[in-house]
Coordinates of C-alpha atoms and ligand atoms in Angstrom, one line a residue:
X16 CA 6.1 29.4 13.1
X17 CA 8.0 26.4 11.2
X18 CA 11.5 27.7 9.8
X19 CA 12.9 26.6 6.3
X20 CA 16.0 25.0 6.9
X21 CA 16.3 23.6 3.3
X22 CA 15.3 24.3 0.2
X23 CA 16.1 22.2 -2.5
X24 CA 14.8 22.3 -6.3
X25 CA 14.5 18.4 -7.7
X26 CA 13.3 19.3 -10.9
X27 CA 11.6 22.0 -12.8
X28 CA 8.5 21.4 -10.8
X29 CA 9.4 19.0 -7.7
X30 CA 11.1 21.3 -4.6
X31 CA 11.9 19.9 -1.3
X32 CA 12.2 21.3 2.0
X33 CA 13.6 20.4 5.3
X34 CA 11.7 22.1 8.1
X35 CA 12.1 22.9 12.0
X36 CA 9.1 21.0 13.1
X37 CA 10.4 19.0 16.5
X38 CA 7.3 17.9 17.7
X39 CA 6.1 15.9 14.1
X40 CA 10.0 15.1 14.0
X41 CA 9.9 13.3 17.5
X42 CA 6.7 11.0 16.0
X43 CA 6.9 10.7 12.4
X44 CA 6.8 7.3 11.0
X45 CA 6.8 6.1 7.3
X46 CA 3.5 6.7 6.2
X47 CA 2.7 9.6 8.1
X48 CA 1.9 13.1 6.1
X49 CA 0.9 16.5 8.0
X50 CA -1.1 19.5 7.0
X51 CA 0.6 23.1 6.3
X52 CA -0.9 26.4 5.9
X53 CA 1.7 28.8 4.8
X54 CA -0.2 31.9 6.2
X55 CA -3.2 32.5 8.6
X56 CA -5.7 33.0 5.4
X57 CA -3.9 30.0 3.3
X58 CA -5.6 27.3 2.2
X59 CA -5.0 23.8 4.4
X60 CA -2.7 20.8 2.3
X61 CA -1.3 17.8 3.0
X62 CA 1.9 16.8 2.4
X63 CA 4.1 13.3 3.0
X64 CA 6.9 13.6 5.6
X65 CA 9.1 11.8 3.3
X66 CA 12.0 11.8 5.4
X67 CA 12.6 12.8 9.4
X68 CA 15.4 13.6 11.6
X69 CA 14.6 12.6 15.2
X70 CA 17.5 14.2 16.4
X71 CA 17.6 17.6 14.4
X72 CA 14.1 17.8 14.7
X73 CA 13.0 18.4 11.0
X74 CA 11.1 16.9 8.3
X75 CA 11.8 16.7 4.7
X76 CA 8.8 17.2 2.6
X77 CA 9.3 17.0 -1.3
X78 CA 6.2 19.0 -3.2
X79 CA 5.0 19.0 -6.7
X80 CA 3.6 22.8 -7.8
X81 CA 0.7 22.7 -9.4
X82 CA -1.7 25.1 -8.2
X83 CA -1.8 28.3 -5.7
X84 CA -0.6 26.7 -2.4
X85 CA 2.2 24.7 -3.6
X86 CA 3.0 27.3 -6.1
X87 CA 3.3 30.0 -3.2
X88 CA 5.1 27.5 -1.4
X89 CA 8.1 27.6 -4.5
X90 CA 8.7 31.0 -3.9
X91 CA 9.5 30.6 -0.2
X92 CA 13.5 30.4 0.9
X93 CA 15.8 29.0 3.2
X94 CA 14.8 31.3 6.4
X95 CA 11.6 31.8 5.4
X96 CA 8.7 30.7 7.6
X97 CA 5.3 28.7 7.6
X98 CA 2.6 29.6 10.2
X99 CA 1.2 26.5 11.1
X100 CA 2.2 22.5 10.4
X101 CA 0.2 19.9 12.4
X102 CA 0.9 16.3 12.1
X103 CA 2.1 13.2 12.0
X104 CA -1.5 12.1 10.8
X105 CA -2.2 9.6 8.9
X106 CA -2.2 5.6 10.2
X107 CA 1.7 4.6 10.1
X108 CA 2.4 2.2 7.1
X109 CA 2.7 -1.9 8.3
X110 CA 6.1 -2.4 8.2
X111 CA 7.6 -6.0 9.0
X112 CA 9.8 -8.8 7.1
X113 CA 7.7 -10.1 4.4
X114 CA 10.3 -11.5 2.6
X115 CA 10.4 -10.1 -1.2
X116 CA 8.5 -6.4 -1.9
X117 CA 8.6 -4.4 -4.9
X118 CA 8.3 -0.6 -4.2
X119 CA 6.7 1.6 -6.8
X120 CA 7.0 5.2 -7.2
X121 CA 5.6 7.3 -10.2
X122 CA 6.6 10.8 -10.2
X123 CA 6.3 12.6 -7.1
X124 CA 5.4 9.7 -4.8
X125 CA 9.0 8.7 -5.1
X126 CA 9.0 11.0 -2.3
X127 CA 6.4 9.3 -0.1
X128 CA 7.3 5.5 -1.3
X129 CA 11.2 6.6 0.1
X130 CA 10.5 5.8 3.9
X131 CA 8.2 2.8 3.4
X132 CA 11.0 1.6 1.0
X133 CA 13.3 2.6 3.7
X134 CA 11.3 0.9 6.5
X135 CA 11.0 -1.8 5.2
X136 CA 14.3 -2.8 4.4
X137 CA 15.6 -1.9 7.7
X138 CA 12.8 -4.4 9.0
X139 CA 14.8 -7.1 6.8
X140 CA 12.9 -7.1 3.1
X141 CA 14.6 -8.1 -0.2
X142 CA 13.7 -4.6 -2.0
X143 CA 13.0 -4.3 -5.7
X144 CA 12.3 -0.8 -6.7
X145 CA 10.7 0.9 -9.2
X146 CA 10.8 4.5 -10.1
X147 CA 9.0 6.2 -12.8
X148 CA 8.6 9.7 -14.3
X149 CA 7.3 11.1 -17.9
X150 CA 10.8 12.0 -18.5
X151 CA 14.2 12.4 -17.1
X152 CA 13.6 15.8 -15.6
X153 CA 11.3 15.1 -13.1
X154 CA 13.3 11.9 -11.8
X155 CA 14.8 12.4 -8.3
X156 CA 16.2 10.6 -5.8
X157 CA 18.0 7.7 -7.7
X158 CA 20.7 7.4 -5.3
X159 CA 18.2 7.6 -2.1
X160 CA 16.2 4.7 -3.2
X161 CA 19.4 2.6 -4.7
X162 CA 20.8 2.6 -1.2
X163 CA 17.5 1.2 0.3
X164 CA 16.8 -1.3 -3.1
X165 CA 18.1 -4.3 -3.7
X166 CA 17.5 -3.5 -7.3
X167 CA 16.4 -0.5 -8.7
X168 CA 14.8 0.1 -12.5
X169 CA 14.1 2.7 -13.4
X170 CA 11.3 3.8 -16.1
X171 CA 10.2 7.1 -18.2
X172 CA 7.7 7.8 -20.8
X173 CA 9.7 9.4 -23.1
X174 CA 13.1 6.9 -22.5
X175 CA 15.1 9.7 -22.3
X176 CA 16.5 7.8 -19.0
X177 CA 16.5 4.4 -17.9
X178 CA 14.0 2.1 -19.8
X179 CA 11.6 3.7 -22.3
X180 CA 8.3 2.3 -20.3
X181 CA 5.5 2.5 -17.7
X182 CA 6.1 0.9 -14.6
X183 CA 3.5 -1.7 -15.2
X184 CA 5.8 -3.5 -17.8
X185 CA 8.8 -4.0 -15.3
X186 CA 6.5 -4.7 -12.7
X187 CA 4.4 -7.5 -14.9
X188 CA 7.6 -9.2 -15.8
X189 CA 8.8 -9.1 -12.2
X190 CA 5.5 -10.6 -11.0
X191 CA 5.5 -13.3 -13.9
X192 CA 9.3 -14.5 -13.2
X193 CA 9.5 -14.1 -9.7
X194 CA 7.2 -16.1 -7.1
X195 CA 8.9 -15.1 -4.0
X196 CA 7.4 -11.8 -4.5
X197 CA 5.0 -11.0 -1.3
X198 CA 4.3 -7.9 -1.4
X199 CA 3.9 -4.2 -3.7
X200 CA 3.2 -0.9 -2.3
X201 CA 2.8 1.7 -5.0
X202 CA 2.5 5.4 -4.7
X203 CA 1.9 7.7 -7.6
X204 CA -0.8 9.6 -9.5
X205 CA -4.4 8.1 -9.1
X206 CA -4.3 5.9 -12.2
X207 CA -0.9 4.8 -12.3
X208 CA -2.0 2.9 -9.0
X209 CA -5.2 2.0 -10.2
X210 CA -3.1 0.0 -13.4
X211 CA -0.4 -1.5 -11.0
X212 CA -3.6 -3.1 -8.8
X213 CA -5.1 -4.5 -11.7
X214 CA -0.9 -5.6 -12.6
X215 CA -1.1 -6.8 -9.4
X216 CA -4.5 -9.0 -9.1
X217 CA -3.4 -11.4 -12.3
X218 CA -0.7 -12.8 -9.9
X219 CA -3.0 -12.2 -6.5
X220 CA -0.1 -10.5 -5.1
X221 CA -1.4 -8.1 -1.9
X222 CA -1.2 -4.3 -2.9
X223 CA -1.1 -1.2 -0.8
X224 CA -1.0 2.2 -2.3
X225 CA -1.8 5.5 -0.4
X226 CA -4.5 7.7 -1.4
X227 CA -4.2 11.4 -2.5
X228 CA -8.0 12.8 -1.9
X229 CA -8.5 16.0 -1.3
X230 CA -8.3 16.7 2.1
X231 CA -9.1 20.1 4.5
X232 CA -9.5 19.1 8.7
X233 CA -8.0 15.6 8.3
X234 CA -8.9 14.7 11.1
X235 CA -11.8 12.8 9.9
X236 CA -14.8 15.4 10.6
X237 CA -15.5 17.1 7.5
X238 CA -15.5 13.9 4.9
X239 CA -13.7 15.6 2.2
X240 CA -11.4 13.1 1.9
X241 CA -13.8 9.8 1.7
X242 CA -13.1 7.1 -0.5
X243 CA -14.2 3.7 -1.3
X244 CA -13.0 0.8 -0.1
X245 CA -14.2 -2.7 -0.1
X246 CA -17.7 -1.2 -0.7
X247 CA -17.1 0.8 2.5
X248 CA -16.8 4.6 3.0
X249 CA -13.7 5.7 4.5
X250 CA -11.9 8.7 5.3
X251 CA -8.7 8.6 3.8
X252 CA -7.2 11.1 6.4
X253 CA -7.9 8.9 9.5
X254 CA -8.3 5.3 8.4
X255 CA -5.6 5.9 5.6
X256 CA -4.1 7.1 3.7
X257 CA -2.8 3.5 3.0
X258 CA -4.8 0.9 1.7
X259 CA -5.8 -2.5 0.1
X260 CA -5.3 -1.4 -3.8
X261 CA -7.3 -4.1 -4.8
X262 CA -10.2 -3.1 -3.1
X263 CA -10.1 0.9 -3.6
X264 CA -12.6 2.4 -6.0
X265 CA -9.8 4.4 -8.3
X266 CA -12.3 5.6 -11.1
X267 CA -14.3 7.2 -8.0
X268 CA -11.1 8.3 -6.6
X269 CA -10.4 10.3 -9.7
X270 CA -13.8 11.7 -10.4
X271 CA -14.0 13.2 -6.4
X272 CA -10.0 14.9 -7.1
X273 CA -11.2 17.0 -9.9
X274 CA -13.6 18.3 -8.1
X275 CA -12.8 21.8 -7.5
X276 CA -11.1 22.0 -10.9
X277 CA -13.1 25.2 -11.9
X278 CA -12.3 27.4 -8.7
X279 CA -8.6 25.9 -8.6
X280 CA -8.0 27.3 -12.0
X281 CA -9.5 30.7 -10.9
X282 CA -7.3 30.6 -7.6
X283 CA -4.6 30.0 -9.2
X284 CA -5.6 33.1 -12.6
X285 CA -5.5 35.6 -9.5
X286 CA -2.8 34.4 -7.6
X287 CA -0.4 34.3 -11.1
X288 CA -2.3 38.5 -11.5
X289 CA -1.3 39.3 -8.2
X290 CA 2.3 38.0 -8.5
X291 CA 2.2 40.5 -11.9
X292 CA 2.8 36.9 -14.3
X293 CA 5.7 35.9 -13.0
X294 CA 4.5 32.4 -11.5
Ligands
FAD1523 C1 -2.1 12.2 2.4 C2 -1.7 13.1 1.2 C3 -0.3 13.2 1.0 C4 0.1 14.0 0.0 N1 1.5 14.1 -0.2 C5 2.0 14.9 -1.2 C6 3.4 15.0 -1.4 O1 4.2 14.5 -0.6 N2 3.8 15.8 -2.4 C7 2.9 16.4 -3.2 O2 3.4 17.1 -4.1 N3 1.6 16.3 -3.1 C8 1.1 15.6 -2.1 N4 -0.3 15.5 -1.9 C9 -1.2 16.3 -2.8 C10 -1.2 17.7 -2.4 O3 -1.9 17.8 -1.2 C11 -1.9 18.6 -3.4 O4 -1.1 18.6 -4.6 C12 -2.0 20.1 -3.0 O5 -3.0 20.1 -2.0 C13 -2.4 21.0 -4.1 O6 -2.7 22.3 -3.7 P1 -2.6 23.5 -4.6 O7 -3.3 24.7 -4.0 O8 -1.1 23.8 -5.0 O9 -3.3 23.1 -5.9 P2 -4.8 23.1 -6.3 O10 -5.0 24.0 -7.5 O11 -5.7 23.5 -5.1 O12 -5.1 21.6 -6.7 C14 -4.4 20.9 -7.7 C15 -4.8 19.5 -7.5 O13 -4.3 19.0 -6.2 C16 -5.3 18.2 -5.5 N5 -5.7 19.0 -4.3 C17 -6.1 20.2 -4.1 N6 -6.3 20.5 -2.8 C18 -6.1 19.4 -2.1 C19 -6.1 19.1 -0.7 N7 -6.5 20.0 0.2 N8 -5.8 17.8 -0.4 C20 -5.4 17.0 -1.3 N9 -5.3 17.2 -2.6 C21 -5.6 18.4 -3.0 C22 -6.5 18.1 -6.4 O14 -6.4 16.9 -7.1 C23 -6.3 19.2 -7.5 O15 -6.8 18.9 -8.7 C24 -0.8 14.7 -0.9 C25 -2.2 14.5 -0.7 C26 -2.6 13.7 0.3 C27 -4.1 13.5 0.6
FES1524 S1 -10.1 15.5 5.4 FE1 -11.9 15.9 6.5 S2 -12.5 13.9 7.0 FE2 -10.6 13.6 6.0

C-alpha cells in the first residue's frame, strides 16, 4: 500500500500527488512513468513521475481527470492509500548538453516535460520553454519551469494569460530566428505533437515527444500500447514512451486512443450512478 502524502489541486481538473513509493523513488529518472491501480479490482494506468525525491522516497505525479480511474483517483486524500504502484518503466529520456533545446508542454504534459526540462538543464542546455493550455485555469507550474528555462512563454487559446496562441506560433518564430536551436522535445495531447513535428521538420530540427497509448501490462506482452514508428511496430511501454516525432504515425496514434471510447463512457455513466451524481 502506497500512502498519499500530498494532495494538491492545479486547476479545476489537473491534481497532483506526492506518494510514499521508495523503491520507484530510489530509480526514477526523467522519462520514466509507472502504473497504479487504486484498488485490487481497478483498472491499470499509467502515469509520469513528474518529479522524485531520492531522499524522502516519493514521487509526484500530476493527473488530468477525465474518466473513472483518474476521476476516483480526485476523490482520494492526503492519508489515503493506493494498492499497488510498479514502476519506473519506461526507457529513461537522453539527457546530455546539446547546446540550445526548446521544451514544449501543452496542458497536462507540463507535468511530464518538467524533469526532462529539468534534466537537461542540469546536464548544461540553454532552455527555452514553452507552456501551453486552452486557458489560464488549467496552467500550472509557471514558476517550476521558469526556474529550469532560460526563457519561458507562455501561450493559451483563449489569451486570457500570456500570449493569445498555439504553441506552434512561438515555436515557428523561434525555429525561424534562431539557428543554434538543436533540439525540441514536446509533450502534450496527440495532435498538438503531431503539429509541433511537422513545425519542426520545415527547419529539420530533431524532435522527441513521448507517446500516450493506451496501455494495460506495460511491460510489453499484451501490445495494447503499439505504435508506429519509422514504419516499425513498437510498443510504446517498453521501447518508449519517447520517440523520434518525425517518424511517429500520429493520425494512427489518435485513431488506436479512442478506442474504447464507447465502454469508457459507460464506465464512467456507472461510476458517476454509483457516486449518486456527485462526480
Ligand atoms: C506513458 C504514459 C504516461 C502518462 N502520463 C500521464 C500523466 O502524467 N498525467 C495524465 O493525466 N495522464 C497521463 N497519461 C494518460 C493516462 O494514463 C490516462 O488519462 C488514464 O489512463 C485515463 O484513465 P481513466 O479511467 O481516468 O479514463 P478513461 O475513461 O479510461 O479514458 C479516457 C482517455 O484516456 C486514455 N486512456 C484510457 N485508458 C488508458 C490506459 N490504460 N493507458 C493510457 N491511456 C489511457 C484514452 O485516450 C481515453 O480516451 C499517460 C499515459 C501514458 C501511456
Ligand atoms: S502495454 Fe502491453 S505491450 Fe505495452
Amino acid at each position: 500500500m502506497f500512502k498519499i502524502l500530498k494532495k494538491e489541486e492545479l486547476s479545476d481538473v489537473v491534481t497532483l500527488f506526492e506518494i510514499d513509493a521508495k523503491h520507484i523513488a530510489k530509480k526514477a529518472q526523467a522519462g520514466n512513468f509507472f502504473v497504479l491501480r487504486i484498488h485490487e479490482e481497478g483498472e491499470r494506468i499509467p502515469l509520469t513521475i513528474a518529479d522524485f525525491d531520492r531522499d524522502r522516497g516519493t514521487i509526484t505525479t500530476v493527473f488530468q481527470k477525465v474518466g473513472k480511474t483518474t476521476y476516483h483517483m480526485g476523490i482520494l486524500n492526503e492519508g489515503d492509500y493506493i494498492s499497488d504502484l510498479i514502476g519506473p518503466l519506461g526507457i529513461p529520456s537522453h539527457i546530455e548538453n546539446f547546446g540550445k533545446v526548446v521544451c514544449v508542454g501543452g496542458g497536462v504534459g507540463i507535468a511530464p516535460v518538467y524533469p526532462i526540462t529539468k534534466g537537461l538543464k542540469e546536464a548544461g542546455n540553454t532552455i527555452i520553454s514553452i507552456i501551453g493550455a486552452r486557458t489560464r485555469n488549467l496552467l500550472f507550474w509557471e514558476e517550476k519551469m521558469r526556474k529550469v528555462s532560460d526563457e519561458l512563454i507562455i501561450t493559451t487559446d483563449d489569451g486570457s494569460y500570456g500570449r493569445k496562441a498555439v504553441v506552434t506560433v512561438p515555436l515557428d518564430e523561434l525555429l525561424n530566428k534562431d539557428k543554434d536551436i538543436k533540439l525540441v522535445v514536446a509533450i502534450g495531447p496527440a495532435i498538438m505533437m503531431k503539429f509541433v513535428c511537422k513545425t519542426t521538420e520545415k527547419y529539420n530540427i530533431k524532435t522527441i515527444v513521448s507517446l500516450n497509448s493506451i496501455m494495460v501490462d506495460a511491460t510489453g506482452m499484451c501490445g495494447a500500447c503499439r505504435v508506429e514508428v519509422g514504419g516499425e511496430t513498437k510498443f510504446a511501454c517498453v521501447d518508449g514512451p519517447e520517440f523520434d516525432g518525425h517518424k511517429v504515425d500520429f493520425d494512427l496514434l489518435m485513431k488506436r486512443q479512442i478506442m474504447y471510447l464507447d465502454e469508457e463512457k459507460i464506465a464512467m455513466e456507472r461510476y458517476r450512478e454509483k457516486m449518486g451524481g456527485v462526480i
